[in-house]
XYZ file of C-alpha atoms in Angstrom:
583
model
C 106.690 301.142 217.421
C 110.110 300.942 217.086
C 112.783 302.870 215.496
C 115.855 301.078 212.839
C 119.102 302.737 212.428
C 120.791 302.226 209.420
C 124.419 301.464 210.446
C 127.130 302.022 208.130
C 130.462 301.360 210.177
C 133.403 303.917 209.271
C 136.467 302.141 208.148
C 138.396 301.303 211.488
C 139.126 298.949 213.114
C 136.920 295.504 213.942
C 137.478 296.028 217.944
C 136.969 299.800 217.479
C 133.538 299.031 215.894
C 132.586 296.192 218.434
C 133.691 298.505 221.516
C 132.485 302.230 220.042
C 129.818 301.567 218.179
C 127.770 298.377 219.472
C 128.975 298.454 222.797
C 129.763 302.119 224.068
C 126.994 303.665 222.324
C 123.966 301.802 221.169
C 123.716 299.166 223.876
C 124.490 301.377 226.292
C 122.041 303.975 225.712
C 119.745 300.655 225.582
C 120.416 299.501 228.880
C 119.911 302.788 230.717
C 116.590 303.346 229.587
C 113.496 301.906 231.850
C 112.978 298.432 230.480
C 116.721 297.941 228.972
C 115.607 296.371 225.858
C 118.538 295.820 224.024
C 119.391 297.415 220.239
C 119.001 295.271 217.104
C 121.458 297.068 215.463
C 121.544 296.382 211.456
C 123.920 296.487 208.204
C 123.913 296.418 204.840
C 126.479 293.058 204.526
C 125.268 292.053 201.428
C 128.440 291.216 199.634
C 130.189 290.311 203.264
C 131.027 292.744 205.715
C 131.611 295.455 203.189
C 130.858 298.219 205.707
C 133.902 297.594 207.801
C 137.474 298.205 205.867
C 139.091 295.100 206.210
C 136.482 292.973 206.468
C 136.346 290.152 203.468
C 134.234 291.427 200.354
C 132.913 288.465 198.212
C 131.345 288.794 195.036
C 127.749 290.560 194.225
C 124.552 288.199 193.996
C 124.635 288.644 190.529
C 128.527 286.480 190.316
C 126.969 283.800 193.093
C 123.599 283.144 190.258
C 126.502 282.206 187.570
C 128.300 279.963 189.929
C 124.480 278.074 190.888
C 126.354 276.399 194.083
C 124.101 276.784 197.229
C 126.861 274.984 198.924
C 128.642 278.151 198.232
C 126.293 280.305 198.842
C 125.628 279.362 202.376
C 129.307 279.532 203.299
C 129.910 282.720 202.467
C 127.110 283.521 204.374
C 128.193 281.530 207.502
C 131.908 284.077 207.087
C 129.684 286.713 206.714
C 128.156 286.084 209.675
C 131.296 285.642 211.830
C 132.717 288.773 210.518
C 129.439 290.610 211.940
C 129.160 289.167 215.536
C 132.726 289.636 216.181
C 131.845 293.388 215.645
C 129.069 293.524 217.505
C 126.314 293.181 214.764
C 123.439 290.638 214.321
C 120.881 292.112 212.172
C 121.921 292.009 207.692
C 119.826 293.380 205.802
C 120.369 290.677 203.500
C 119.736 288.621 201.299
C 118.254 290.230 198.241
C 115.581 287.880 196.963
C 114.497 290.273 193.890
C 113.887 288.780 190.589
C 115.736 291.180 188.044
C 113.803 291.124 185.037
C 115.411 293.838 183.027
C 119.187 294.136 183.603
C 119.076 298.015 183.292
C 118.119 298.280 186.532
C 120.755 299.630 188.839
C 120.108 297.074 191.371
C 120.430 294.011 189.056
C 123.386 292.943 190.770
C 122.400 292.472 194.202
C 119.842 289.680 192.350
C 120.923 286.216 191.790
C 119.171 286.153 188.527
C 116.338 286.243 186.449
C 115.093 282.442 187.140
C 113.332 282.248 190.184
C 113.916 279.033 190.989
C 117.388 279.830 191.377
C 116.930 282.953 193.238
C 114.622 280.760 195.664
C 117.627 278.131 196.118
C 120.234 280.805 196.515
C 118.436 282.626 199.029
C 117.641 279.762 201.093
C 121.256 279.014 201.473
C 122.013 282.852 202.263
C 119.437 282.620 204.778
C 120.657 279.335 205.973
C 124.169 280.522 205.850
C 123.468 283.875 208.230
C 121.059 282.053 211.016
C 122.565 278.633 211.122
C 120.090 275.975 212.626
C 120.236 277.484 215.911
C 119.167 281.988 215.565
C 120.590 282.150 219.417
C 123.740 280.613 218.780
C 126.549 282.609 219.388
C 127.824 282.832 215.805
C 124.608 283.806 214.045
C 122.666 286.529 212.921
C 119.496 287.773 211.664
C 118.856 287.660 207.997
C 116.340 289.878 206.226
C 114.735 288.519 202.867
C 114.313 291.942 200.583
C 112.539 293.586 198.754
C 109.497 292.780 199.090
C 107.833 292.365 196.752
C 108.457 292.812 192.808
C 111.102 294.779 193.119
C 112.550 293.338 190.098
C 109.892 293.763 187.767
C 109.221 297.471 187.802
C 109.059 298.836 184.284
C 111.509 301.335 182.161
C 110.624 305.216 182.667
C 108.401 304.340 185.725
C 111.335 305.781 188.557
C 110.085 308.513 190.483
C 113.433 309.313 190.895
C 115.657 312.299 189.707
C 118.100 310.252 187.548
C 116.209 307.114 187.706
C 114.544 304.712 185.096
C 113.534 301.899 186.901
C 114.452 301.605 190.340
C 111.539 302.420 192.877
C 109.397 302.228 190.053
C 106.155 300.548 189.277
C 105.763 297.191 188.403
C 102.311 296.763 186.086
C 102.153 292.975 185.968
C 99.193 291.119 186.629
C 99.048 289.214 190.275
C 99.736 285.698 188.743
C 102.842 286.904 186.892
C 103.813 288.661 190.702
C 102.910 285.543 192.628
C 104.758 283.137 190.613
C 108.437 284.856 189.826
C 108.847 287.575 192.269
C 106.937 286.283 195.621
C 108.141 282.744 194.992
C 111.325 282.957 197.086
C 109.814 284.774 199.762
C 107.744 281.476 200.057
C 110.729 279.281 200.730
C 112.813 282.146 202.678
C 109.585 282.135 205.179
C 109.666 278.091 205.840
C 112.846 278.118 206.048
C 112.787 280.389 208.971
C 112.672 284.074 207.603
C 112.124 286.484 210.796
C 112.518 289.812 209.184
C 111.314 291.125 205.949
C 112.422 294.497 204.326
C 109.938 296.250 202.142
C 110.518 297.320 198.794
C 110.549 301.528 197.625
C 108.708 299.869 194.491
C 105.018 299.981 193.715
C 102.223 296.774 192.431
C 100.580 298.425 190.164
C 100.128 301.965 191.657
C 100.037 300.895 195.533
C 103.569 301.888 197.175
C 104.543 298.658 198.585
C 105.206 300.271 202.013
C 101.001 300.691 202.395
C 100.308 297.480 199.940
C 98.041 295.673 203.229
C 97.070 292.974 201.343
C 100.488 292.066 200.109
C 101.913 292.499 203.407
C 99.254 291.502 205.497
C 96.874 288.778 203.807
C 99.511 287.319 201.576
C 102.887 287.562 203.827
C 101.661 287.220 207.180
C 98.258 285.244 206.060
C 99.006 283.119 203.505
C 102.671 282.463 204.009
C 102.446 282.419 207.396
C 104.811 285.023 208.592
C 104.921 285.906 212.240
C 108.261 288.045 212.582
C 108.524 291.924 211.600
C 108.177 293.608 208.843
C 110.666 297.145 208.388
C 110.408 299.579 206.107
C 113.461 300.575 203.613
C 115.564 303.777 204.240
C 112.707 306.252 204.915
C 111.003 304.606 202.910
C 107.866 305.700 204.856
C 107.958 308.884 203.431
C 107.087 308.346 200.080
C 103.801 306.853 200.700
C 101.691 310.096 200.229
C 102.096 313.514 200.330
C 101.365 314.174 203.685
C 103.668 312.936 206.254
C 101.132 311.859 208.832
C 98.950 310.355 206.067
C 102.207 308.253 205.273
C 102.635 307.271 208.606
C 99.407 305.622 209.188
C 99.196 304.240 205.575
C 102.467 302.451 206.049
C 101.957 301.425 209.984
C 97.958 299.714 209.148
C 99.470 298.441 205.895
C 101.750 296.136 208.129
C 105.053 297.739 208.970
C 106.677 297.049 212.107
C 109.644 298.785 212.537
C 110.170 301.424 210.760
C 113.449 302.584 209.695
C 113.623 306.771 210.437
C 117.508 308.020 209.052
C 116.974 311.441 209.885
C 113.928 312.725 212.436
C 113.054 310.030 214.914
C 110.952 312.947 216.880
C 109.039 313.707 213.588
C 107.705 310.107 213.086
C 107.114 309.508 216.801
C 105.411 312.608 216.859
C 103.545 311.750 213.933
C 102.429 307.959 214.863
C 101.039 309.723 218.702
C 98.723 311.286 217.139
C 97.746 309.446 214.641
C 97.116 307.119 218.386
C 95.240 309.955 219.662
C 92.943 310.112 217.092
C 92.017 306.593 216.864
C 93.163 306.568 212.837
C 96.622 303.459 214.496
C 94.807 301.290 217.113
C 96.479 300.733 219.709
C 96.283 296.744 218.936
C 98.330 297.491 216.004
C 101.079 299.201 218.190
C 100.992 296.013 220.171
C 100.536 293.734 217.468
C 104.019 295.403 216.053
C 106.166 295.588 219.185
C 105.130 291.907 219.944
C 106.918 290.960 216.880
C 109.862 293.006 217.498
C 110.511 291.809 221.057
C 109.437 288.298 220.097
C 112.583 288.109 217.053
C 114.942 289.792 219.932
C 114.509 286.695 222.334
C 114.620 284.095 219.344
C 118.085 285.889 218.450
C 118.601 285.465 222.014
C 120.006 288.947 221.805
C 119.267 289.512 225.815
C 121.719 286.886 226.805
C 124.485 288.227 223.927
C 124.795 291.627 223.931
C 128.114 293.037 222.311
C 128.889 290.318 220.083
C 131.784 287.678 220.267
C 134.967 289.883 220.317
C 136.565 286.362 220.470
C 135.614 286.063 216.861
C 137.586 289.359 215.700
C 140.674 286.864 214.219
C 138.332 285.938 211.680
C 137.347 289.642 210.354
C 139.678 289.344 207.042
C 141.230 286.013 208.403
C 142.717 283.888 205.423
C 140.150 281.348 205.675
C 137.493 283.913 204.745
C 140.009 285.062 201.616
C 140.168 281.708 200.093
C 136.896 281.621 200.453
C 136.733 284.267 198.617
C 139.119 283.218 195.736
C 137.221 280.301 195.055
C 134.062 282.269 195.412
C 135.291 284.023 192.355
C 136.786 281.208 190.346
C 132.956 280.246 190.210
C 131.750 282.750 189.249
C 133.475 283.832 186.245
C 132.041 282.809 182.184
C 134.280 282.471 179.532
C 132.528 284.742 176.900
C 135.205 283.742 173.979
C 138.335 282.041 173.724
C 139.823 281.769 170.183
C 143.332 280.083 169.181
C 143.933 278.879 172.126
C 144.255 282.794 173.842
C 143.551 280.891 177.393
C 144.903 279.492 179.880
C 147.352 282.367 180.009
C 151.389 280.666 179.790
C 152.762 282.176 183.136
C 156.128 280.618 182.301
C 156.736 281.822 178.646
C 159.312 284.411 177.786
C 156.494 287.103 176.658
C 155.832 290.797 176.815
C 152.375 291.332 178.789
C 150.381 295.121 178.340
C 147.633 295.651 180.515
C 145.389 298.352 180.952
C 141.796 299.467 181.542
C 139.735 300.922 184.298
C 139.340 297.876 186.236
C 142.965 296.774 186.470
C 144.663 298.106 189.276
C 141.299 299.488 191.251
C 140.187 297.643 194.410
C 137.159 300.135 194.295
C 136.053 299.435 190.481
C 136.765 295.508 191.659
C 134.399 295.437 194.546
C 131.390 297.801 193.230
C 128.660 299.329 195.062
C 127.497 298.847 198.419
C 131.636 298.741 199.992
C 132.852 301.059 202.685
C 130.362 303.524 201.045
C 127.309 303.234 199.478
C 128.438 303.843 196.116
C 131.398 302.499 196.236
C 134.632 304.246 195.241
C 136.908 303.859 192.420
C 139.186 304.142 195.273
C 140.895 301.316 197.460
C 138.917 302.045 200.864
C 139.661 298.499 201.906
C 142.495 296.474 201.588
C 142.891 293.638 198.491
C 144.350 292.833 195.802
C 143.900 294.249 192.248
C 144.274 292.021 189.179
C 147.417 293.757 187.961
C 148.749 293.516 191.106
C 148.242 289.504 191.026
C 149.532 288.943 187.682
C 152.869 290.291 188.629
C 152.687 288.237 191.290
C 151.423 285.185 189.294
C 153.844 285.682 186.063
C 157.288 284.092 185.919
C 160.807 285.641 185.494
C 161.039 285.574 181.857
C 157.363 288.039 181.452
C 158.049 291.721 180.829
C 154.454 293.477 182.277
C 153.292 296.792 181.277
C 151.206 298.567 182.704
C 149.204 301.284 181.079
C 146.559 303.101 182.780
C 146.208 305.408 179.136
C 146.989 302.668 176.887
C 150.517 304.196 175.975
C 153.171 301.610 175.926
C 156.656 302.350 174.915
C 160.200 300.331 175.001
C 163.926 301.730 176.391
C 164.102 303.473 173.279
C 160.572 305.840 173.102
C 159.155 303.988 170.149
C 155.897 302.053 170.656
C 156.003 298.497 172.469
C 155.008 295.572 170.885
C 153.135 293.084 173.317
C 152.618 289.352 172.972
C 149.435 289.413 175.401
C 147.458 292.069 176.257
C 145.224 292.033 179.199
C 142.396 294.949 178.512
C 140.012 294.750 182.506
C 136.946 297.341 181.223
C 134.549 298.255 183.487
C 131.462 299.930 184.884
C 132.459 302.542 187.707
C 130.780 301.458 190.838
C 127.087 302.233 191.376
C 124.266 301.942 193.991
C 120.947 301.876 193.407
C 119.094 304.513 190.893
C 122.607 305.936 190.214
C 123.326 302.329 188.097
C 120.154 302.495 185.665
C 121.241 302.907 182.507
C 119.169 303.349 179.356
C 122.117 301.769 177.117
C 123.724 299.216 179.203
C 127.447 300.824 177.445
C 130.884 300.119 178.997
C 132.795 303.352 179.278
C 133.964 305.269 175.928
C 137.542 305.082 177.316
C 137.666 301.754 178.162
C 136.219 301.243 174.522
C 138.474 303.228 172.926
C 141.695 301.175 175.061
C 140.148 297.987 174.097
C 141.153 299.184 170.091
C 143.972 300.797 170.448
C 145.527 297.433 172.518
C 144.258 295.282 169.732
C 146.577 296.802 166.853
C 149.684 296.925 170.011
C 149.672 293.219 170.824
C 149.084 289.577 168.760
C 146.787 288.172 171.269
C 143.748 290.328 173.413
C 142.104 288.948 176.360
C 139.259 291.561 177.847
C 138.015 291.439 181.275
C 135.234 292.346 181.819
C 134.249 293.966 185.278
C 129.971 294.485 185.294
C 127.415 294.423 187.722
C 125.295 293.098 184.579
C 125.178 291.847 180.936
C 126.850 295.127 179.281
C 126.758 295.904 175.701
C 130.092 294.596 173.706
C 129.973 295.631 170.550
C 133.204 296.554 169.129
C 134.872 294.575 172.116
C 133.776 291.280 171.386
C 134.577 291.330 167.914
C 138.095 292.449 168.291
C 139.427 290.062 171.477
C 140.760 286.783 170.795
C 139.581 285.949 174.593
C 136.562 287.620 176.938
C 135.790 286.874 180.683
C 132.587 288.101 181.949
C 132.964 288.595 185.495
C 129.314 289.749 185.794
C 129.532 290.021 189.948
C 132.361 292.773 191.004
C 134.475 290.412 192.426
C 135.774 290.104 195.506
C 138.457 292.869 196.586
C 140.853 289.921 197.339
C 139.178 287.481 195.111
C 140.428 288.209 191.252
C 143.954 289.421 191.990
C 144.477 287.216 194.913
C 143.290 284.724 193.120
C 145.850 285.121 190.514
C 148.538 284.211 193.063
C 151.533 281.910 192.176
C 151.634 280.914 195.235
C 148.435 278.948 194.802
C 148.742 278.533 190.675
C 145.744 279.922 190.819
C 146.984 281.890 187.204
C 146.551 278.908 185.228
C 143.256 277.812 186.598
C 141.706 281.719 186.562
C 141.860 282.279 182.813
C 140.910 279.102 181.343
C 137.688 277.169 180.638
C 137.547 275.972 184.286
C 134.459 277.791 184.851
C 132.340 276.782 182.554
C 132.809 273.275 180.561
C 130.010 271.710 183.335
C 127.230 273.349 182.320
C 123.652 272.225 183.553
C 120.949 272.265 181.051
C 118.842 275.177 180.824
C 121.211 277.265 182.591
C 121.988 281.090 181.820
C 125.482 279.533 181.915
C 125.049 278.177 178.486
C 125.138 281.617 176.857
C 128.767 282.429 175.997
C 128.044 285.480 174.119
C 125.529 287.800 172.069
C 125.535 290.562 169.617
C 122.798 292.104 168.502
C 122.396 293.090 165.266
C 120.095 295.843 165.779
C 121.081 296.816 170.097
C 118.749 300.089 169.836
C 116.315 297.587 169.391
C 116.241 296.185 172.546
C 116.494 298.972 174.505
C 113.775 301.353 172.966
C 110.475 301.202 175.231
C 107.434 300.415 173.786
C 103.887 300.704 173.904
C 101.032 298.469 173.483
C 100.342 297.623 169.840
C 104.069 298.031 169.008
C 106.116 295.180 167.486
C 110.062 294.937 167.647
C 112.036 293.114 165.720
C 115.702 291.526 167.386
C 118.022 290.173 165.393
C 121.087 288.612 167.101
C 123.311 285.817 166.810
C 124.412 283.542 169.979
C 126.828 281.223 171.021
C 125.802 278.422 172.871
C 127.642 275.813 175.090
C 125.186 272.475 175.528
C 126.207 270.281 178.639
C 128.463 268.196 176.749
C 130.865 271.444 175.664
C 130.184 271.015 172.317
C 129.814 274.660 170.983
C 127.530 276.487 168.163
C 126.692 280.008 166.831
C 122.432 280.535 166.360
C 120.906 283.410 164.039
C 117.775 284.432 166.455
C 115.388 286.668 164.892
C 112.886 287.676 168.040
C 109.292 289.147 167.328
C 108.031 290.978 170.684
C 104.912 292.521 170.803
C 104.424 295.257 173.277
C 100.532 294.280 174.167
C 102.015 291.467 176.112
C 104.126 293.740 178.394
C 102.526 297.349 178.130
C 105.118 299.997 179.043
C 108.362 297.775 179.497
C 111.445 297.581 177.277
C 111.788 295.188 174.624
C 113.032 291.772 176.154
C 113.975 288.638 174.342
């Protein structure tokens, strides 16, 4: 059995990282033990290579399911890629293949979406995108299909966590239900050459997935046909039972590989010999696991490539990767509401601008969880550019721009400052994980309160909207002549890089571009939502329970033609025992 590290690069430099890290320590401690099996050494790039300061972040899952371009898709995976060999990496724990099925969920952003069909096509060009058609070629790495499975479907209340409502939870839904939303892209991600598969901390209706054996072995290895490894989550092992040795063999018969150990590598090795000694892990299975390890490590050809491509380093945060980026994150915005014209913003106009919120001038609260840190950081750990710091460079001579982190404007003279625009970016803070479930789905009270107090400064509001999810908008949709979703955190040099004049990038950015081409049945058709009654929707409920939504939506049909619905939804909790209300 064999041990994962969890690598999370500090912020230095890309040939510090290839040469200190890969090279100097875990290699090298590889190749002076007896059979110098070399280290797959793993990281979380999900978002690019968000570990390493410097390194090009694109935009969250989430942003890549509104754009719906695998073409896309697959090339930021292919710079994502790049950016990790030329640091001496080939192992991302990536992509995320979970169907989010209720958006509270702190990890709804690292989904593509609640279709599954669109998750599957994403995720194959992710996973094309990271092992090319050739795993041993130079420029590639491993990709790693997570979480399996149903990690997206656990229900409200159900988080065993301190903090947490639904993440690591159970999901209670019958095995068709599992079979055809949430195991569906791990289908696809398999024949299309899947050699690693995370587990998910969630639970199938009681069973941890970590000791789920039929899931993992008859379904994933039987049925679909998997023959690389299986790894466990971050210690994920130990929340199997009680008893640590009991968890250990649970989670080792149940089908796990490799097993990832953050803290006591002695403890589990410990464990798993005697749970060898006394016959309760055959020693088939030990085989049966290492087999699969070693077998992935030649495919990878990771004997023959060692450290990397240091030749590769000019592309960690190259400009190629950046404009990648930029037009990564033209796609992914959706025009929520644009009234009187408020869009395209008029660069060249004489005009007084105001902009403020928490999302304007933050790299951190651009970027979101899982950058530099885990979290994330309202601070700018890497470099980029913020959105007020590309509209000054987008706007022309004759624009006077304010900016007010408080929402306090004021002219020459002291007396309040009348704007002819004002730009209001509102935001979640960054989140990870359990720390992002949220019982309410609410933007911040300050950013609420700036939105209002903006309104009555300036004649025409445009609101930004920075989410790793649908968020509630009451009182901010109703006041805004103009609202941009940017459901994704956007790329640290996406939004305010993209809002370059050197590119003109300003006029295309805030105007319709995104989202006049809008294929049928797509999410992409919803421009907005309001809901008459939001406690509604976000009470849980119990079998024999009926809710009543009322809500009116705005609709965009392929052709652009526009129109506002009255939808009154009936949901009866018998069909979805213990979940949240969910039109």
């Amino acid at each position: 059995m064999v041990l994962a590290v969890l690598a999370a690069p500090s912020p230095v430099a890309a040939q510090e990282v290839a040469q200190g890290v890969a090279q100097g320590v875990a290699q090298g401690v590889a190749l002076r033990t007896r059979l110098a099996i070399p280290v797959l050494y793993g990281v979380d790039a999900v978002h690019g290579h968000a570990n390493l300061a410097g390194a090009v972040v694109f935009p969250h899952n989430v942003g890549l399911g509104a754009a719906a371009n695998p073409e896309l898709v697959e090339a930021i995976a292919r710079a994502t890629a790049r950016e990790m060999v030329a640091t001496g990496v080939t192992w991302n724990y990536a992509p995320v293949l979970a169907v989010p099925r209720d958006v509270r969920w702190g990890r709804t952003y690292e989904g593509y979406g609640e279709d599954p069909e669109l998750v599957t096509r994403l995720a194959v060009a992710a996973l094309q995108g990271l092992q090319g058609d050739d795993l041993a070629a130079p420029d590639t790495v491993l990709a790693t299909p997570k979480h399996f499975v149903g990690d997206g479907a656990t229900a409200f209340g159900t988080s065993p966590l301190a903090g947490g409502l639904l993440d690591r939870g159970d999901a209670p839904i019958d095995e068709a239900t599992l079979r055809r939303v949430h195991l569906a892209p791990y289908v696809a991600a398999v024949a299309h050459g899947a050699r690693s598969v995370m587990v998910s901390f969630s639970s199938w209706q009681g069973v941890p997935m970590h000791a789920h054996a039929y899931l993992i072995q008859d379904v994933l290895r039987g049925e679909l046909g998997f023959t690389g490894f299986v790894l466990s989550d971050w210690a994920g092992v130990d929340e199997v039972a009680a008893d640590y040795d009991d968890a250990v063999v649970a989670s080792v018969n149940a089908g796990i590989d490799l097993n990832m150990v953050p803290y006591d590598a002695e403890r589990f090795l410990a464990s798993l010999r005697r749970a060898v000694e006394r016959g309760d892990v055959s020693r088939a299975r030990i085989d049966e696991a290492v087999a699969a390890i070693l077998r992935v490590k030649f495919e990878l050809g990771l004997f023959d490539r060692l450290y990397g491509d240091p030749a590769l380093q000019a592309e960690v945060g190259s400009d190629a990767h950046r404009a990648l980026a930029r037009d990564a994150v033209a796609q992914t915005l959706v025009l929520l509401k644009n009234d009187a014209g408020a869009l395209p913003l008029r660069p060249d106009s004489v005009q007084t601008v105001l902009v403020t919120g928490s999302g304007a001038d933050s790299i951190g609260v651009q970027s979101g969880g899982w950058t530099i840190e885990w979290q994330g950081s309202t601070a700018s750990l890497t470099p980029g550019t913020t959105l007020l710091e590309g509209l000054e460079a987008g706007f022309g001579g004759g624009t006077t721009l304010r900016h007010g982190p408080r929402g306090r404007f004021t002219g020459d003279d002291g007396q309040p400052l009348r704007g002819d625009v004002g730009i209001a970016v509102v935001a979640e803070p960054p989140y990870a994980e359990w720390f992002g479930d949220s019982a309410d789905l609410a933007l911040p009270a300050r950013d609420r309160a700036l939105v209002r107090s903006l309104r009555e400064q300036v004649d025409t509001l445009v609101v930004v909207v920075l989410s790793g999810r649908p968020v509630v908008l009451d009182g901010v949709l109703e006041v805004a002549d103009a609202v941009v979703a940017d459901v994704v955190r956007v790329a640290a040099d996406g939004l305010g890089a993209g809002i370059d004049a050197s590119d003109a990038a300003l006029r295309e950015w805030f105007s319709v571009g995104p989202t006049p081409a809008i294929p049928a049945g797509s999410d992409r058709g919803v421009l907005a939502w309001n809901f008459a009654a939001p406690a509604a929707r976000f009470a849980p409920m119990r079998a024999g329970e009926v809710a009543t939504l009322r809500f009116t939506l705005r609709l965009r049909d392929p052709s652009g033609a526009e129109a506002t619905h009255d939808v009154v939804v009936a949901i009866d909790g018998a069909d979805r025992p213990g979940t949240p209300a969910d039109p």
